[in-house]
Short mmCIF file of C-alpha atoms and ligand atoms in Angstrom, two decimals:
data_model
loop_
_atom_site.label_atom_id
_atom_site.label_comp_id
_atom_site.label_asym_id
_atom_site.label_seq_id
_atom_site.Cartn_x
_atom_site.Cartn_y
_atom_site.Cartn_z
CA MET A 1 14.57 34.46 8.82
CA SER A 2 13.71 32.79 5.84
CA HIS A 3 11.99 34.49 2.98
CA ASP A 4 9.03 31.99 2.58
CA PHE A 5 8.12 32.12 6.22
CA PRO A 6 4.39 33.13 6.14
CA ALA A 7 3.38 36.67 7.04
CA TYR A 8 -0.02 35.54 7.83
CA ARG A 9 -1.13 35.61 11.57
CA GLY A 10 -4.26 34.16 12.90
CA GLU A 11 -5.57 34.57 16.45
CA MET A 12 -5.99 31.48 18.71
CA GLU A 13 -8.81 30.82 21.36
CA TYR A 14 -9.59 28.08 23.38
CA CYS A 15 -13.37 26.75 22.84
CA CYS A 16 -15.04 24.71 25.63
CA LEU A 17 -16.80 21.70 24.08
CA GLY A 18 -19.12 21.62 27.20
CA CYS A 19 -20.54 25.30 27.62
CA GLY A 20 -19.10 26.84 24.63
CA LYS A 21 -17.01 29.64 26.57
CA ARG A 22 -14.12 31.01 24.71
CA TYR A 23 -10.56 32.02 26.41
CA PRO A 24 -7.59 33.89 24.58
CA GLY A 25 -4.88 31.42 23.57
CA ASP A 26 -1.88 33.26 25.28
CA SER A 27 -1.91 31.30 28.32
CA LEU A 28 -2.05 27.67 29.17
CA LEU A 29 -5.26 26.08 29.67
CA TYR A 30 -6.44 22.51 29.68
CA THR A 31 -10.01 22.52 30.84
CA CYS A 32 -12.93 25.11 31.02
CA PRO A 33 -12.49 27.27 34.29
CA GLU A 34 -16.12 27.42 34.04
CA CYS A 35 -17.53 23.94 33.61
CA GLY A 36 -14.26 21.60 33.61
CA ASP A 37 -14.87 19.99 30.07
CA VAL A 38 -12.14 19.70 27.58
CA LEU A 39 -11.07 22.32 25.06
CA LEU A 40 -10.12 22.70 21.44
CA LEU A 41 -8.19 25.66 19.93
CA GLU A 42 -9.76 27.74 17.16
CA ASN A 43 -8.23 30.39 14.96
CA THR A 44 -11.01 33.24 15.13
CA ARG A 45 -9.57 34.54 11.87
CA PHE A 46 -10.13 31.25 10.08
CA GLY A 47 -12.60 33.00 7.75
CA GLU A 48 -9.67 34.66 6.11
CA LEU A 49 -8.23 31.76 5.07
CA LYS A 50 -11.46 30.90 3.17
CA GLU A 51 -11.12 33.99 1.06
CA HIS A 52 -8.37 31.92 -1.19
CA GLY A 53 -10.03 28.92 -2.68
CA GLY A 54 -8.92 25.23 -2.19
CA ALA A 55 -6.77 25.57 -5.23
CA TYR A 56 -4.60 28.28 -3.59
CA TRP A 57 -3.84 26.13 -0.53
CA ARG A 58 -3.31 23.09 -2.39
CA GLU A 59 -0.61 24.76 -4.59
CA LEU A 60 0.87 26.57 -1.58
CA PHE A 61 1.35 23.35 0.26
CA ASP A 62 2.75 21.52 -2.82
CA ARG A 63 5.29 24.26 -3.36
CA ARG A 64 6.16 24.02 0.37
CA ALA A 65 7.07 20.48 0.03
CA SER A 66 10.45 21.82 -1.36
CA THR A 67 11.18 24.25 1.22
CA ARG A 68 14.64 24.68 2.64
CA SER A 69 13.21 26.57 5.92
CA ASN A 70 13.62 24.40 9.10
CA ALA A 71 10.64 25.87 10.39
CA LEU A 72 8.33 24.89 7.51
CA ARG A 73 9.80 21.19 6.79
CA GLY A 74 7.98 19.30 9.09
CA VAL A 75 4.35 19.69 10.23
CA PHE A 76 4.62 23.31 9.96
CA ARG A 77 4.34 22.92 6.17
CA TYR A 78 0.43 23.67 6.96
CA TYR A 79 1.38 26.62 9.23
CA GLU A 80 -1.76 28.52 8.52
CA LEU A 81 -3.87 25.42 9.53
CA LEU A 82 -1.95 24.67 12.75
CA ALA A 83 -1.04 27.33 15.10
CA PRO A 84 -0.56 30.53 12.99
CA ILE A 85 0.34 32.90 15.99
CA LEU A 86 3.88 31.39 16.42
CA ASP A 87 7.03 33.13 14.92
CA GLU A 88 9.68 31.40 12.93
CA GLU A 89 12.21 31.53 15.76
CA ASP A 90 9.58 29.49 18.06
CA ILE A 91 9.21 26.67 15.64
CA CYS A 92 11.06 23.44 16.96
CA TYR A 93 11.89 21.12 14.16
CA LEU A 94 13.26 17.59 14.99
CA GLY A 95 12.29 15.82 11.79
CA GLU A 96 8.85 14.96 12.79
CA GLY A 97 6.04 14.69 10.08
CA ILE A 98 6.05 14.07 6.43
CA THR A 99 6.12 10.40 7.22
CA PRO A 100 6.03 7.87 4.15
CA VAL A 101 2.78 6.41 3.01
CA ILE A 102 3.63 2.76 1.95
CA GLU A 103 1.37 0.79 -0.03
CA ALA A 104 0.72 -2.85 1.48
CA ALA A 105 2.79 -5.66 -0.21
CA PRO A 106 1.01 -7.11 -3.03
CA ALA A 107 0.98 -10.36 -1.36
CA LEU A 108 -0.44 -8.96 1.93
CA SER A 109 -2.87 -6.93 0.11
CA ALA A 110 -4.25 -10.00 -1.62
CA LYS A 111 -4.60 -11.86 1.44
CA VAL A 112 -6.55 -9.01 3.23
CA GLY A 113 -8.46 -8.79 -0.08
CA VAL A 114 -8.86 -4.63 0.25
CA PRO A 115 -5.99 -2.55 -1.02
CA PHE A 116 -4.52 -0.67 1.53
CA ALA A 117 -1.45 1.29 2.84
CA TYR A 118 0.46 2.02 6.04
CA LYS A 119 1.31 5.34 7.02
CA ASN A 120 4.55 4.80 8.91
CA ASP A 121 4.21 7.26 11.85
CA GLY A 122 7.03 5.41 13.54
CA GLN A 123 9.48 6.96 11.25
CA ASN A 124 9.16 10.27 13.47
CA PRO A 125 12.11 11.12 15.58
CA SER A 126 11.04 9.54 18.71
CA ALA A 127 9.47 6.58 16.69
CA SER A 128 5.70 7.31 17.28
CA PHE A 129 3.08 9.89 15.96
CA LYS A 130 3.24 11.99 19.12
CA ASP A 131 6.16 14.02 17.76
CA ARG A 132 3.53 15.88 15.48
CA GLY A 133 1.76 17.05 18.59
CA MET A 134 4.81 17.66 20.46
CA ALA A 135 6.39 19.84 17.58
CA CYS A 136 3.26 22.33 17.98
CA ALA A 137 2.92 22.11 21.77
CA PHE A 138 6.74 23.02 22.48
CA SER A 139 6.83 25.58 19.70
CA TYR A 140 4.08 27.16 21.71
CA LEU A 141 5.65 26.82 24.95
CA LYS A 142 8.75 28.46 23.39
CA TRP A 143 6.48 31.45 22.19
CA LEU A 144 5.02 31.72 25.51
CA CYS A 145 8.15 31.56 27.48
CA ARG A 146 9.37 34.29 25.38
CA ARG A 147 6.33 36.50 25.98
CA GLN A 148 6.22 35.61 29.77
CA GLN A 149 9.86 35.69 30.42
CA TRP A 150 9.51 32.37 32.47
CA ASP A 151 12.90 31.24 33.85
CA GLU A 152 11.71 27.54 34.64
CA VAL A 153 8.77 25.41 33.37
CA LEU A 154 8.34 21.96 34.30
CA THR A 155 6.43 20.16 31.54
CA VAL A 156 4.76 16.85 32.97
CA CYS A 157 2.74 13.88 31.39
CA ALA A 158 1.45 10.74 31.90
CA SER A 159 2.14 8.19 29.43
CA THR A 160 1.66 4.62 28.17
CA GLY A 161 5.35 5.37 26.81
CA ASP A 162 5.25 7.28 23.52
CA THR A 163 3.82 10.53 24.71
CA SER A 164 6.82 10.63 27.28
CA ALA A 165 9.46 9.80 24.65
CA ALA A 166 8.27 12.51 22.57
CA ALA A 167 7.89 15.13 25.53
CA ALA A 168 11.30 14.25 26.83
CA LEU A 169 12.87 14.36 23.48
CA TYR A 170 11.60 18.07 22.68
CA ALA A 171 12.31 19.23 26.07
CA SER A 172 15.88 18.08 26.10
CA TYR A 173 16.45 19.74 22.79
CA ILE A 174 15.05 23.00 23.79
CA GLY A 175 16.67 22.97 26.89
CA ALA A 176 16.35 25.89 29.68
CA PRO A 177 13.96 27.00 30.61
CA LEU A 178 12.09 23.63 30.08
CA LYS A 179 12.64 20.75 32.27
CA SER A 180 10.91 17.39 31.40
CA VAL A 181 9.06 15.15 34.12
CA VAL A 182 7.42 12.13 32.82
CA LEU A 183 4.83 9.87 34.96
CA LEU A 184 4.58 6.12 33.88
CA PRO A 185 2.50 3.31 35.25
CA HIS A 186 5.37 1.11 36.61
CA GLY A 187 5.87 -2.20 34.31
CA LYS A 188 3.32 -1.01 31.75
CA VAL A 189 5.75 0.67 29.46
CA THR A 190 7.91 -1.44 26.97
CA PRO A 191 11.93 -1.35 28.04
CA GLN A 192 12.60 0.43 24.82
CA GLN A 193 9.93 3.11 25.53
CA LEU A 194 11.36 3.61 29.03
CA SER A 195 14.93 4.04 27.78
CA GLN A 196 13.73 7.08 25.68
CA PRO A 197 13.08 9.76 28.49
CA LEU A 198 15.89 8.20 30.49
CA GLY A 199 18.31 8.68 27.73
CA SER A 200 16.81 12.36 27.16
CA GLY A 201 17.68 13.08 30.53
CA ALA A 202 13.96 13.66 32.00
CA THR A 203 12.91 12.96 35.38
CA VAL A 204 11.17 9.57 35.04
CA LEU A 205 8.62 9.08 37.73
CA GLU A 206 6.63 5.77 38.12
CA LEU A 207 3.50 4.76 39.99
CA PRO A 208 1.83 1.39 40.33
CA GLY A 209 -1.53 0.96 38.37
CA VAL A 210 -2.32 1.70 34.70
CA PHE A 211 -2.29 5.01 32.50
CA ASP A 212 -5.93 6.16 33.76
CA ASP A 213 -4.12 6.38 37.24
CA CYS A 214 -1.28 8.45 36.22
CA MET A 215 -3.40 10.68 34.09
CA LYS A 216 -5.39 11.57 37.19
CA VAL A 217 -2.29 12.51 39.20
CA VAL A 218 -1.15 14.63 36.27
CA GLU A 219 -4.53 16.55 35.97
CA ILE A 220 -4.45 17.26 39.71
CA LEU A 221 -0.77 18.79 38.91
CA ALA A 222 -1.72 20.88 36.16
CA GLU A 223 -4.76 22.09 38.01
CA LYS A 224 -2.94 23.30 41.30
CA TYR A 225 0.65 23.72 40.39
CA ARG A 226 2.79 25.55 37.98
CA VAL A 227 3.45 22.87 35.40
CA ALA A 228 2.93 22.69 31.70
CA LEU A 229 0.63 19.59 30.81
CA LEU A 230 1.96 17.77 27.70
CA ASN A 231 -0.90 15.16 27.30
CA SER A 232 -3.34 15.56 24.39
CA LYS A 233 -5.54 17.51 27.00
CA ASN A 234 -3.31 20.14 25.72
CA ALA A 235 -5.12 21.35 22.81
CA TRP A 236 -1.91 22.75 20.93
CA ARG A 237 -0.78 18.73 20.80
CA ILE A 238 -4.15 18.37 18.93
CA LEU A 239 -3.27 21.21 16.26
CA GLY A 240 0.20 19.29 15.32
CA GLN A 241 -1.30 16.02 15.21
CA GLU A 242 -3.79 17.31 12.37
CA SER A 243 -0.89 17.35 10.11
CA PHE A 244 -1.64 13.41 9.75
CA ALA A 245 -4.68 14.31 7.85
CA TYR A 246 -3.17 17.11 5.64
CA GLU A 247 -0.29 14.71 4.78
CA VAL A 248 -2.64 11.97 3.72
CA ALA A 249 -4.61 14.29 1.74
CA GLN A 250 -1.62 15.91 -0.15
CA TRP A 251 -0.05 12.51 -0.68
CA TYR A 252 -3.38 11.18 -2.17
CA GLY A 253 -3.20 14.20 -4.65
CA TRP A 254 -5.87 15.82 -2.42
CA ASP A 255 -8.69 13.47 -3.21
CA VAL A 256 -9.54 11.69 -0.21
CA SER A 257 -13.02 10.61 -1.16
CA LYS A 258 -12.33 6.93 -1.50
CA LEU A 259 -10.23 6.49 1.53
CA CYS A 260 -11.01 4.70 4.75
CA ILE A 261 -8.70 5.88 7.49
CA PHE A 262 -7.92 3.37 10.35
CA VAL A 263 -6.76 4.71 13.74
CA PRO A 264 -6.07 2.86 17.00
CA VAL A 265 -8.14 4.71 19.84
CA GLY A 266 -6.34 5.12 23.41
CA ASN A 267 -6.70 8.28 24.89
CA ALA A 268 -8.56 9.55 21.97
CA GLY A 269 -6.18 12.60 20.96
CA ASN A 270 -4.92 11.08 17.50
CA ILE A 271 -8.57 10.47 16.24
CA THR A 272 -9.77 13.81 17.27
CA ALA A 273 -6.81 15.33 15.70
CA ILE A 274 -7.31 13.59 12.30
CA MET A 275 -11.02 14.19 12.08
CA SER A 276 -10.43 17.79 12.92
CA GLY A 277 -7.76 18.07 10.25
CA PHE A 278 -10.07 16.79 7.42
CA LEU A 279 -12.89 18.84 8.51
CA LYS A 280 -10.70 21.95 8.44
CA MET A 281 -9.55 21.09 4.95
CA HIS A 282 -13.01 20.39 3.78
CA GLU A 283 -14.15 23.64 5.15
CA LEU A 284 -11.40 25.55 2.96
CA GLY A 285 -12.26 23.66 -0.09
CA ILE A 286 -8.83 21.88 -0.06
CA VAL A 287 -10.53 18.45 -0.25
CA GLU A 288 -13.99 18.37 -1.94
CA ALA A 289 -15.21 15.29 0.00
CA LEU A 290 -14.35 13.76 3.26
CA PRO A 291 -12.79 10.23 3.76
CA ARG A 292 -14.40 7.66 6.22
CA ILE A 293 -12.81 7.38 9.58
CA PHE A 294 -12.66 4.13 11.43
CA GLY A 295 -11.49 4.12 15.12
CA VAL A 296 -10.09 0.72 16.30
CA GLN A 297 -10.16 -0.51 19.81
CA SER A 298 -9.08 -3.75 21.46
CA GLU A 299 -11.77 -5.74 23.44
CA HIS A 300 -9.45 -5.46 26.37
CA ALA A 301 -9.88 -1.36 26.36
CA ASP A 302 -12.58 -0.63 24.35
CA PRO A 303 -14.86 2.32 25.93
CA VAL A 304 -15.11 4.18 22.77
CA TYR A 305 -16.37 0.98 20.81
CA ARG A 306 -18.80 0.30 23.44
CA TYR A 307 -20.39 3.91 23.29
CA TYR A 308 -20.89 3.85 19.59
CA SER A 309 -21.94 0.01 19.24
CA ALA A 310 -25.37 1.25 20.93
CA PRO A 311 -27.76 2.94 18.66
CA GLU A 312 -27.89 6.73 18.60
CA GLY A 313 -30.12 7.86 21.23
CA SER A 314 -29.33 5.09 23.68
CA ARG A 315 -25.63 5.80 23.98
CA GLU A 316 -24.03 6.16 27.28
CA TRP A 317 -20.45 7.10 28.20
CA LYS A 318 -18.80 4.72 30.66
CA PRO A 319 -15.15 4.29 31.31
CA VAL A 320 -13.98 0.69 31.28
CA GLN A 321 -11.19 -1.14 33.64
CA VAL A 322 -8.78 -2.38 31.15
CA GLN A 323 -7.33 -5.48 30.83
CA PRO A 324 -3.61 -6.47 29.54
CA SER A 325 -3.44 -5.48 26.04
CA VAL A 326 -0.44 -5.90 23.31
CA ALA A 327 -1.71 -2.69 21.96
CA GLN A 328 -0.43 -1.40 25.23
CA ALA A 329 0.18 2.25 24.25
CA ALA A 330 -3.76 2.41 23.83
CA MET A 331 -4.51 0.48 26.77
CA ILE A 332 -6.61 3.24 28.20
CA GLY A 333 -10.20 2.83 29.79
CA ASN A 334 -11.17 6.55 30.35
CA PRO A 335 -9.88 8.41 27.34
CA VAL A 336 -9.56 12.13 28.17
CA SER A 337 -10.35 13.20 24.51
CA PHE A 338 -13.76 11.32 24.19
CA PRO A 339 -15.88 14.48 24.52
CA ARG A 340 -13.97 15.87 21.48
CA VAL A 341 -14.43 12.65 19.53
CA ARG A 342 -18.20 12.89 20.27
CA ALA A 343 -18.29 16.36 19.01
CA LEU A 344 -16.20 15.95 15.87
CA ALA A 345 -17.69 12.59 14.88
CA SER A 346 -21.10 14.41 14.77
CA ARG A 347 -19.79 16.90 12.59
CA PHE A 348 -18.26 14.21 10.39
CA VAL A 349 -21.40 12.29 10.21
CA LYS A 350 -23.27 15.59 9.34
CA ALA A 351 -21.18 16.33 6.57
CA ALA A 352 -20.40 12.94 5.22
CA GLY A 353 -23.12 10.61 6.21
CA GLU A 354 -23.80 8.05 8.81
CA LYS A 355 -21.00 5.78 7.74
CA ALA A 356 -18.42 8.42 7.61
CA PHE A 357 -17.38 7.59 11.28
CA GLN A 358 -17.34 4.11 12.74
CA VAL A 359 -15.59 2.15 15.50
CA VAL A 360 -14.48 -1.36 15.19
CA GLN A 361 -13.35 -3.93 17.93
CA VAL A 362 -10.63 -6.27 17.73
CA LYS A 363 -9.44 -9.23 19.69
CA GLU A 364 -5.87 -9.34 21.05
CA GLN A 365 -5.33 -12.53 18.96
CA GLN A 366 -6.16 -10.76 15.85
CA ILE A 367 -4.07 -7.64 16.77
CA MET A 368 -0.73 -9.76 17.24
CA ASP A 369 -1.64 -11.99 14.29
CA ALA A 370 -2.08 -9.02 11.99
CA MET A 371 1.18 -7.44 13.28
CA ILE A 372 3.31 -10.23 12.66
CA GLN A 373 1.70 -10.65 9.28
CA ALA A 374 2.34 -7.05 8.54
CA ASN A 375 6.04 -7.28 9.35
CA ARG A 376 6.68 -10.39 7.42
CA HIS A 377 5.58 -8.47 4.27
CA GLY A 378 8.10 -5.76 4.50
CA HIS A 379 5.98 -3.60 6.96
CA ILE A 380 7.41 -2.04 10.32
CA ALA A 381 3.90 -1.99 12.04
CA CYS A 382 3.86 -1.87 15.79
CA THR A 383 1.07 -3.49 17.81
CA GLN A 384 -1.17 -0.71 17.34
CA GLY A 385 -0.45 -0.68 13.65
CA GLY A 386 -1.42 -4.41 14.04
CA GLU A 387 -4.60 -3.34 15.59
CA CYS A 388 -5.43 -1.07 12.53
CA LEU A 389 -5.05 -4.15 10.37
CA ALA A 390 -7.10 -6.52 12.23
CA GLY A 391 -9.64 -3.58 12.28
CA LEU A 392 -9.67 -3.27 8.68
CA MET A 393 -10.09 -7.13 8.36
CA ASN A 394 -12.93 -7.11 10.69
CA ALA A 395 -14.43 -4.05 8.76
CA ARG A 396 -14.22 -5.98 5.50
CA ASP A 397 -15.80 -9.15 7.24
CA LEU A 398 -18.68 -6.98 8.43
CA GLY A 399 -19.15 -5.53 4.85
CA LEU A 400 -18.07 -1.88 6.04
CA VAL A 401 -15.51 -1.47 3.30
CA GLY A 402 -16.82 -1.17 -0.19
CA ALA A 403 -15.42 -2.27 -3.43
CA GLY A 404 -13.19 0.82 -4.86
CA GLU A 405 -12.33 1.85 -1.41
CA HIS A 406 -8.66 2.16 -0.11
CA ALA A 407 -7.50 1.72 3.39
CA VAL A 408 -4.83 3.97 5.00
CA LEU A 409 -3.74 2.49 8.31
CA ASP A 410 -1.92 4.41 10.98
CA SER A 411 1.00 2.35 12.14
CA THR A 412 1.32 5.05 14.96
CA ALA A 413 4.74 3.57 16.24
CA HIS A 414 8.04 1.76 15.19
CA ALA A 415 7.66 -2.08 15.48
CA LEU A 416 11.03 -1.95 17.61
CA LYS A 417 9.25 -0.29 20.47
CA PHE A 418 7.02 -3.21 21.16
CA SER A 419 9.53 -6.03 19.96
CA GLY A 420 8.90 -7.59 23.39
CA PHE A 421 5.40 -8.55 22.32
CA GLN A 422 6.82 -10.21 19.24
CA SER A 423 9.28 -12.18 21.26
CA MET A 424 6.30 -13.52 23.50
CA TYR A 425 4.61 -14.51 20.25
CA PHE A 426 7.51 -16.47 18.96
CA GLU A 427 8.36 -17.96 22.41
CA ASN A 428 4.54 -18.86 23.08
CA ALA A 429 5.10 -16.79 26.43
CA PHE A 430 2.06 -14.78 26.70
CA PRO A 431 0.70 -14.53 30.19
CA PRO A 432 -3.04 -15.95 30.17
CA ALA A 433 -4.63 -12.67 30.75
CA TYR A 434 -3.82 -11.68 27.06
CA GLY A 435 -5.55 -14.65 25.70
CA ILE A 436 -3.07 -15.08 22.73
CA THR A 437 -2.09 -18.56 21.24
CA PRO A 438 0.70 -17.88 18.54
CA ASP A 439 0.47 -19.45 15.20
CA THR A 440 3.67 -21.81 15.90
CA ALA A 441 4.35 -21.81 11.95
CA LEU A 442 5.32 -18.05 12.31
CA ALA A 443 7.64 -18.51 15.31
CA ASN A 444 11.03 -17.26 14.31
CA ARG A 445 14.46 -17.84 16.48
CA PRO A 446 17.89 -17.32 15.74
CA GLU A 447 19.84 -20.54 15.65
CA LEU A 448 23.47 -21.04 17.06
CA LEU A 449 25.28 -22.96 14.39
CA LEU A 450 28.51 -23.52 16.33
CA PRO A 451 29.51 -23.54 19.91
CA GLU A 452 31.24 -20.68 21.54
CA GLU A 453 34.42 -22.45 21.85
CA ALA A 454 34.50 -23.24 18.03
CA ARG A 455 36.01 -19.73 17.52
CA GLN A 456 38.89 -20.27 20.02
CA GLY A 457 42.44 -20.71 18.78
CA LYS A 458 41.71 -20.18 15.04
CA ASP A 459 42.55 -17.77 12.56
CA VAL A 460 39.96 -15.72 10.80
CA MET A 461 40.20 -17.81 7.46
CA GLU A 462 40.28 -21.13 9.17
CA PHE A 463 37.05 -20.22 11.18
CA ALA A 464 35.51 -18.59 8.15
CA ARG A 465 35.68 -22.06 6.36
CA GLU A 466 34.22 -23.87 9.34
CA GLY A 467 31.49 -21.07 9.63
CA ALA A 468 30.83 -21.48 6.16
CA LYS A 469 30.48 -25.31 6.23
CA ALA A 470 27.86 -25.11 9.09
CA VAL A 471 25.68 -22.69 7.02
CA VAL A 472 25.96 -24.73 3.75
CA ALA A 473 24.87 -27.83 5.98
CA ARG A 474 22.06 -25.85 7.42
CA LEU A 475 20.68 -24.29 4.34
CA GLY A 476 21.59 -27.66 2.09
CA LEU A 477 23.34 -25.13 -0.62
CA VAL A 478 24.64 -26.82 -3.64
CA GLU A 479 27.69 -25.70 -5.27
CA LYS A 480 27.57 -23.70 -8.48
N1 F0G B 1 -0.63 4.23 19.30
C1 F0G B 1 0.46 4.47 20.01
C2 F0G B 1 1.81 4.07 19.41
C3 F0G B 1 0.34 5.36 21.10
O1 F0G B 1 1.32 5.52 21.87
C4 F0G B 1 -0.96 5.92 21.41
C5 F0G B 1 -1.23 6.51 22.64
C6 F0G B 1 -2.03 5.57 20.87
C7 F0G B 1 -1.81 4.61 19.54
C8 F0G B 1 -3.48 5.92 20.91
O2 F0G B 1 -3.52 7.33 20.49
O3 F0G B 1 -3.90 8.31 22.85
O4 F0G B 1 -4.11 9.57 20.71
O5 F0G B 1 -5.75 7.68 21.24
N2 F0G B 1 -0.15 6.65 23.72
C9 F0G B 1 -0.29 7.78 24.61
C10 F0G B 1 0.93 7.78 25.46
C11 F0G B 1 -1.47 7.60 25.47
O6 F0G B 1 0.99 8.01 26.59
O7 F0G B 1 2.01 7.60 24.87
P1 F0G B 1 -4.42 8.32 21.52
#
């Protein structure tokens, strides 16, 4: 027990976004038993947190930044705002959260014409933002297993690659009674992402089709069988992912009034969580004004963009059939969390005006060009991070970002997970369905300076001299 673990406890209830019915938070529930709609979790004792002013929370969270308590080192720095029913022993910390905000390289910023920063969520333990949500969902599972004395729990998820990597990681760390099963669309997950649940020892199952198909299968499993669903339909995941918003606010000195947050939208859990987090801070007076939120979608998987591009009053929700996308992790045509986005976006707009929530669409070409540009300027953006930058550029061109505003782009995963798309760019090897023509000036390849045989039969120095000569010739180096 560390002495700084909070004594405060709230009470969590699932709240249905369709019919408004509420259910106690001490069992696993993913959809409303009454109407089938998605749920969010609410602390029924949230009002008690309001008894302190915003300054109290700002100071507390600032102080906690130097904690030595494992339980409070990561996303649970914001314990009271996340899942304040958990005990210290339940909290699973694997180094998630508190990811760096990196201001754009000056040359890139100048090119884009808008000051911006990347928040590098690829610097989480499984190299994506999913760890934020998993830390919370798995800590809750530990709490639940302890209370229920379960001796075996199968955790399941469908995934475009990152959810499965994160779920398998946390399950393998905790061990019994948890066992991880992941369900992947065959051939639609990068080799690096696939290696992650394999390495963690999860049961990796594949089906033909796309993510949306796997998601449906997992929904059937969660409804009819004794399994714990770890997709963002699991509302405990959303709570953990709210930490992104808390960290952004804290990093910018609790003033987010001039920020435009760009978020790639796939299953729509992340944008849900980020909006929810900012709204909570606003309600508690931790931030005085809300930032603006920009969802970004590829033209190959853009149901949320299509919905919001229609004028209010004539909007109609329609899932889309996805086309191949380099933002493959967000290649989702029927996002499970769409009803949450709709509910939270309308609260956002009510609190901060019509322009506080928008969705922009980007082309596949723009996503790839932006990712390559970002990484050539010292960033580690994944394709979804490229999607955010492309979104910022389109928002700028459409006049949606004003002077004096500062953008924060969510680079949701590490560039390395998507290096295959970088290779396709450099080698001009995109299948036609992506519709991407690389800028050949940016192609980069390794150059073999000497043939394999050149090393044979020589001692180290002899070979080094030959190697150096080859480098000098290639670079045209001048002796000093
Ligand atoms: N970026 C990355 C790197 C992702 O892995 C995902 C989603 C998204 C963006 C979109 O976020 O779904 O919250 O809107 N990946 C999920 C998965 C679907 O299975 O790994 P979202």
